[in-house]
mmCIF file of N, CA and C in Angstrom:
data_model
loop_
_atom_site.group_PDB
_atom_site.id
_atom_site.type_symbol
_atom_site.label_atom_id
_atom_site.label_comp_id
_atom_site.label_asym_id
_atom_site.label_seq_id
_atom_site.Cartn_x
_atom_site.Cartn_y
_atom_site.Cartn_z
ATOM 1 N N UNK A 1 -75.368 76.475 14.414
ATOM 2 C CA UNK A 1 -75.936 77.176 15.559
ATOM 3 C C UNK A 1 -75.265 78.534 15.699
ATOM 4 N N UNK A 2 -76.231 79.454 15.891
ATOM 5 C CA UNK A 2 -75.052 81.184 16.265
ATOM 6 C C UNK A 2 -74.364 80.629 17.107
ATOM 7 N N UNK A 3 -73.394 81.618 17.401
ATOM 8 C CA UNK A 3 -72.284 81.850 18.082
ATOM 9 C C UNK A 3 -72.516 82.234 19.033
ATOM 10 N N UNK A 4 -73.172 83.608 19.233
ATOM 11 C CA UNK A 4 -74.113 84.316 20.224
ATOM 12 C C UNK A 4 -74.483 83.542 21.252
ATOM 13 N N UNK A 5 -75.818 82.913 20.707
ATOM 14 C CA UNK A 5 -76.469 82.001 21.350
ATOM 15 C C UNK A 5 -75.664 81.065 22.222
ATOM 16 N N UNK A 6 -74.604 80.014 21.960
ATOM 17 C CA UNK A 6 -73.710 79.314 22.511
ATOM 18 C C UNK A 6 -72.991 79.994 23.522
ATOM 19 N N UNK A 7 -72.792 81.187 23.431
ATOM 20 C CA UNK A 7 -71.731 81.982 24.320
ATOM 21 C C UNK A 7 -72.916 82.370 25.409
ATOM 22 N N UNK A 8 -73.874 82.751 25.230
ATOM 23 C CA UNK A 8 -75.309 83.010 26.629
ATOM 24 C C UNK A 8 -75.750 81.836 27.309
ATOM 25 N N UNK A 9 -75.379 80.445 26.163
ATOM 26 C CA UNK A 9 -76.006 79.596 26.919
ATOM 27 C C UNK A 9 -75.067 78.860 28.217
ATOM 28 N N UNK A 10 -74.186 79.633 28.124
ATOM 29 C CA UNK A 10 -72.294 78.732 29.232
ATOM 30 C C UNK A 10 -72.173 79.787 30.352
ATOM 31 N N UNK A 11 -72.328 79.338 31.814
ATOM 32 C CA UNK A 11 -72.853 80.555 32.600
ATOM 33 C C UNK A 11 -71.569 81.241 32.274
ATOM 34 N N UNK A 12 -71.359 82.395 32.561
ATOM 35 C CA UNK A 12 -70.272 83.189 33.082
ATOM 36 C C UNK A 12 -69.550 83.841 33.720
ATOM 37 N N UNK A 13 -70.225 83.706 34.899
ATOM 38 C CA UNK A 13 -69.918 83.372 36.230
ATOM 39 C C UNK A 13 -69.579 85.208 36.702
ATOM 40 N N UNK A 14 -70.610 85.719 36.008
ATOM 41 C CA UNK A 14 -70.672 87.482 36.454
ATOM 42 C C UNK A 14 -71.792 86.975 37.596
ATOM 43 N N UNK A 15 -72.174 86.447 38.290
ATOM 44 C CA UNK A 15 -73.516 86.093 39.634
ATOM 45 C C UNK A 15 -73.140 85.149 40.526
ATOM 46 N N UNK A 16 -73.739 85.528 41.671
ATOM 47 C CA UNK A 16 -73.296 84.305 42.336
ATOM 48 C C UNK A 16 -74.073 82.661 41.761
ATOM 49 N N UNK A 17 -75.064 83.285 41.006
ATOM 50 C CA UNK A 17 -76.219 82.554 40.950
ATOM 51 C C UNK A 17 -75.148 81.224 39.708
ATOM 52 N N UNK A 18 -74.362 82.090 38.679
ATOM 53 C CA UNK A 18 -73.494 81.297 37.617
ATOM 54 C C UNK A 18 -72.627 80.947 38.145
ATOM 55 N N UNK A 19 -71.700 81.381 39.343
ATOM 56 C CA UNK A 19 -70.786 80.846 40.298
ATOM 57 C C UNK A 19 -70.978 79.416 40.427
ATOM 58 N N UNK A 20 -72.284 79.463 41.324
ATOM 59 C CA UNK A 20 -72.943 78.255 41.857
ATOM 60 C C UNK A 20 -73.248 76.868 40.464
ATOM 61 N N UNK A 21 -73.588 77.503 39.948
ATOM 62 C CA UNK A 21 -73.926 76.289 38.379
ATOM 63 C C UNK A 21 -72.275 75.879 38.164
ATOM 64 N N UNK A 22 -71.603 76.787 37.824
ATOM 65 C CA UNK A 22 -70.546 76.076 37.178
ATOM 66 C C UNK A 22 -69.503 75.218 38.569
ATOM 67 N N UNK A 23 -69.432 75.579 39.452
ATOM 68 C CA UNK A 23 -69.070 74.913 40.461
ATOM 69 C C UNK A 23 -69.979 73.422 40.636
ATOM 70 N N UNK A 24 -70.948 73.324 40.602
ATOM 71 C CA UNK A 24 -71.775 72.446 40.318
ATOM 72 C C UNK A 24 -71.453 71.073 39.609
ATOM 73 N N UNK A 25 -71.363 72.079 37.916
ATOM 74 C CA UNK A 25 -71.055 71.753 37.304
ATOM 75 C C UNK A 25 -70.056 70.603 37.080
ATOM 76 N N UNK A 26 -68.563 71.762 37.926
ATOM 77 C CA UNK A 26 -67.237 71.006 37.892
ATOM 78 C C UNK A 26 -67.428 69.784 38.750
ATOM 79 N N UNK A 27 -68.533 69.917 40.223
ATOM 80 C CA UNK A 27 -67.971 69.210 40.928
ATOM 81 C C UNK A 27 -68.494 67.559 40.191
ATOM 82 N N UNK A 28 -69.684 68.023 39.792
ATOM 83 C CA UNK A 28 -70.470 66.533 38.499
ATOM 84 C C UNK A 28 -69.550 65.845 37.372
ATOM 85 N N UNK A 29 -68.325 66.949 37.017
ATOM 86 C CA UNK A 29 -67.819 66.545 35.961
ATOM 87 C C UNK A 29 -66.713 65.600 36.775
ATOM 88 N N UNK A 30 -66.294 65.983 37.550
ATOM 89 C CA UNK A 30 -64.937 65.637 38.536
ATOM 90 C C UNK A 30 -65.195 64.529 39.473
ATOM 91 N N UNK A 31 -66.970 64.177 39.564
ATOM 92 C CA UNK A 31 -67.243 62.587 40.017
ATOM 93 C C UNK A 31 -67.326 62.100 39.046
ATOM 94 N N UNK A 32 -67.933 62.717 37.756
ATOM 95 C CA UNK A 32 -67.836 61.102 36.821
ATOM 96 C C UNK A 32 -66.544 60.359 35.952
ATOM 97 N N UNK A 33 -65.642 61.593 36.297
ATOM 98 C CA UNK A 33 -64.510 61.372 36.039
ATOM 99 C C UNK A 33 -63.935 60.211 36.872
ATOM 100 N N UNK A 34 -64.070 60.313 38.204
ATOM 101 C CA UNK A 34 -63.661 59.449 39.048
ATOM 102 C C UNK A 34 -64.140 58.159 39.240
ATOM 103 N N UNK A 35 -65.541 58.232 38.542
ATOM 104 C CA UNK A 35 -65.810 57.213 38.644
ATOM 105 C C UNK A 35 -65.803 55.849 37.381
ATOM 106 N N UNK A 36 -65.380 57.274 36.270
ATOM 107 C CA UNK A 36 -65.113 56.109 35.124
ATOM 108 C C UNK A 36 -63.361 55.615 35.529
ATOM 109 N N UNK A 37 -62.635 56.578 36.265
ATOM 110 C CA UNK A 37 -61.330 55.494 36.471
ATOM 111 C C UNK A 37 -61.451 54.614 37.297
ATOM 112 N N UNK A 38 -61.972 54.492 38.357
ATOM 113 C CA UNK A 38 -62.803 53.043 39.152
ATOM 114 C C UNK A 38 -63.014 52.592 38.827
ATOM 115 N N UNK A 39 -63.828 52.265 37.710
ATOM 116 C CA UNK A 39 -63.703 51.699 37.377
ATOM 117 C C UNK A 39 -63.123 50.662 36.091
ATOM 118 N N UNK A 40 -62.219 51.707 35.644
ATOM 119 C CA UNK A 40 -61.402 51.088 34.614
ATOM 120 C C UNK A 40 -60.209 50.564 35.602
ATOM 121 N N UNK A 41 -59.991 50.627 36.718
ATOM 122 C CA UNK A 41 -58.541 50.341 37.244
ATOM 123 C C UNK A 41 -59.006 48.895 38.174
ATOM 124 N N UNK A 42 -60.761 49.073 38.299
ATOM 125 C CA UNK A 42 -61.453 47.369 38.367
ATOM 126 C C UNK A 42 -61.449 46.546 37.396
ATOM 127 N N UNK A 43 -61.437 46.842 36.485
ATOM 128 C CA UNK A 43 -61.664 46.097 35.164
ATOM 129 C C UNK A 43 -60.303 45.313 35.075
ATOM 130 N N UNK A 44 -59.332 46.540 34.902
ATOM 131 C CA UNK A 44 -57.700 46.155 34.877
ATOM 132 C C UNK A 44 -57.153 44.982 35.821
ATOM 133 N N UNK A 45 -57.891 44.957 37.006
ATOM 134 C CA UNK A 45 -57.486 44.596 37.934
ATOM 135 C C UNK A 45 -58.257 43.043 37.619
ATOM 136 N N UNK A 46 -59.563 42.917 37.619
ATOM 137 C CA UNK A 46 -60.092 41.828 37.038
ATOM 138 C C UNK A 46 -59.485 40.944 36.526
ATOM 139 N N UNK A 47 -59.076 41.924 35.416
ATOM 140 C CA UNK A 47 -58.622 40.895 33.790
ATOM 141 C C UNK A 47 -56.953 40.386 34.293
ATOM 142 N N UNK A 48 -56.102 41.449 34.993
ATOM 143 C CA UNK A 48 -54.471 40.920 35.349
ATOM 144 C C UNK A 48 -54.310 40.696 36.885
ATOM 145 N N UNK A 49 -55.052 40.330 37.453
ATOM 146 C CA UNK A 49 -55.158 40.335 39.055
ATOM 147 C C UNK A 49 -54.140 39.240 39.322
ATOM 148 N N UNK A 50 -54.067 38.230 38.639
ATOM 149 C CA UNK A 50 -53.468 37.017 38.774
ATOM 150 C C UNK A 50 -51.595 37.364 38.303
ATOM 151 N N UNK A 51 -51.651 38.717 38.302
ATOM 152 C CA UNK A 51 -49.983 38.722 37.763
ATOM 153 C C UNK A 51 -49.606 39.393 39.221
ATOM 154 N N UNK A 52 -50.309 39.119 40.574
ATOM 155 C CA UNK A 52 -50.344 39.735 42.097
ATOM 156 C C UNK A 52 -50.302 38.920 42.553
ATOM 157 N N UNK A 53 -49.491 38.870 43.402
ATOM 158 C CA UNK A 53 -49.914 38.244 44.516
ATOM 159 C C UNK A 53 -50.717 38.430 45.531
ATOM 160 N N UNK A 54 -51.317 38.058 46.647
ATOM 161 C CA UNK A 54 -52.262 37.788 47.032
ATOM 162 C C UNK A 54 -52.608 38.754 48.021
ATOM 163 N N UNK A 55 -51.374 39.266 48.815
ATOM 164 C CA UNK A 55 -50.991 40.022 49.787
ATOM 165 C C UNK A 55 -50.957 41.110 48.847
ATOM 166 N N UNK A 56 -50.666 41.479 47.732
ATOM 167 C CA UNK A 56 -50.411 42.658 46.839
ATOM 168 C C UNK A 56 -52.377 42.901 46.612
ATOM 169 N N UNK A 57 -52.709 42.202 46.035
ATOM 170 C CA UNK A 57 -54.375 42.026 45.943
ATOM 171 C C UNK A 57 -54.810 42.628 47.037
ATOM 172 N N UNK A 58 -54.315 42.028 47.616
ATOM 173 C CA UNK A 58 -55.561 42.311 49.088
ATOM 174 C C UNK A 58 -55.109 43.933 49.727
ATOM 175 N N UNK A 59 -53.536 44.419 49.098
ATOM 176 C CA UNK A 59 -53.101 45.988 49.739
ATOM 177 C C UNK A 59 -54.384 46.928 48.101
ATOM 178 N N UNK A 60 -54.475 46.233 46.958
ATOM 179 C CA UNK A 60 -55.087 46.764 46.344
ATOM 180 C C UNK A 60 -56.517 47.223 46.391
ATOM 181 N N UNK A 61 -57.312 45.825 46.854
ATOM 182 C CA UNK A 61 -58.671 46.104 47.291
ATOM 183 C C UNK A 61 -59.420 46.853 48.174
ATOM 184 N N UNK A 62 -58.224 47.266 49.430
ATOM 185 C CA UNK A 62 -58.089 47.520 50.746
ATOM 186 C C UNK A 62 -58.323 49.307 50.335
ATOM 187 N N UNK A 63 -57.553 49.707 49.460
ATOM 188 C CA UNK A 63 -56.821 50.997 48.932
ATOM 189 C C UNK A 63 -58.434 51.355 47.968
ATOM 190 N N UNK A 64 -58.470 50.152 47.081
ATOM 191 C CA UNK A 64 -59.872 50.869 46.378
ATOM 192 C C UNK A 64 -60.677 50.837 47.117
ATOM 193 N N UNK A 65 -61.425 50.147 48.152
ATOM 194 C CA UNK A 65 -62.750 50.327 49.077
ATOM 195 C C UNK A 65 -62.392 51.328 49.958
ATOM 196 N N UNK A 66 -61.437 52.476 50.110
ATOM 197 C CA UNK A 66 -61.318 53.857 50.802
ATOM 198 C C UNK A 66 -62.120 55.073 50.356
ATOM 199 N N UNK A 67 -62.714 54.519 49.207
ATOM 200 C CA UNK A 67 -62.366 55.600 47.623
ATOM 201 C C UNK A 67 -64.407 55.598 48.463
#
């Protein structure tokens, strides 16, 4: 693929109009981020929940349903 081409197609934030996209952007990248560690730290929690105690569990669940 040119080079060119790749570099026109990534806003560059000379507009408010590319401001707005890449802010956008970040904020889309920065939920799915969050939401793939949710759920990897559910998964975790799933699979070793039982190395908690119960009262520890329940400060954990308490802490993820804030989110």
């Amino acid at each position: 693929m040119d080079t060119n081409r790749q570099r026109q197609a990534v806003p560059t934030g000379k507009t408010a109009e590319e401001w707005q996209a890449i802010e956008h952007a970040a904020i889309q990248e920065l939920q799915r981020r969050a939401d793939e560690a949710h759920a990897t730290v559910v998964a975790l929690l799933d699979r070793h929940g039982g190395n908690f105690s119960a009262r520890q569990m329940s400060q954990i669940r308490r802490r993820l349903e804030k989110r």
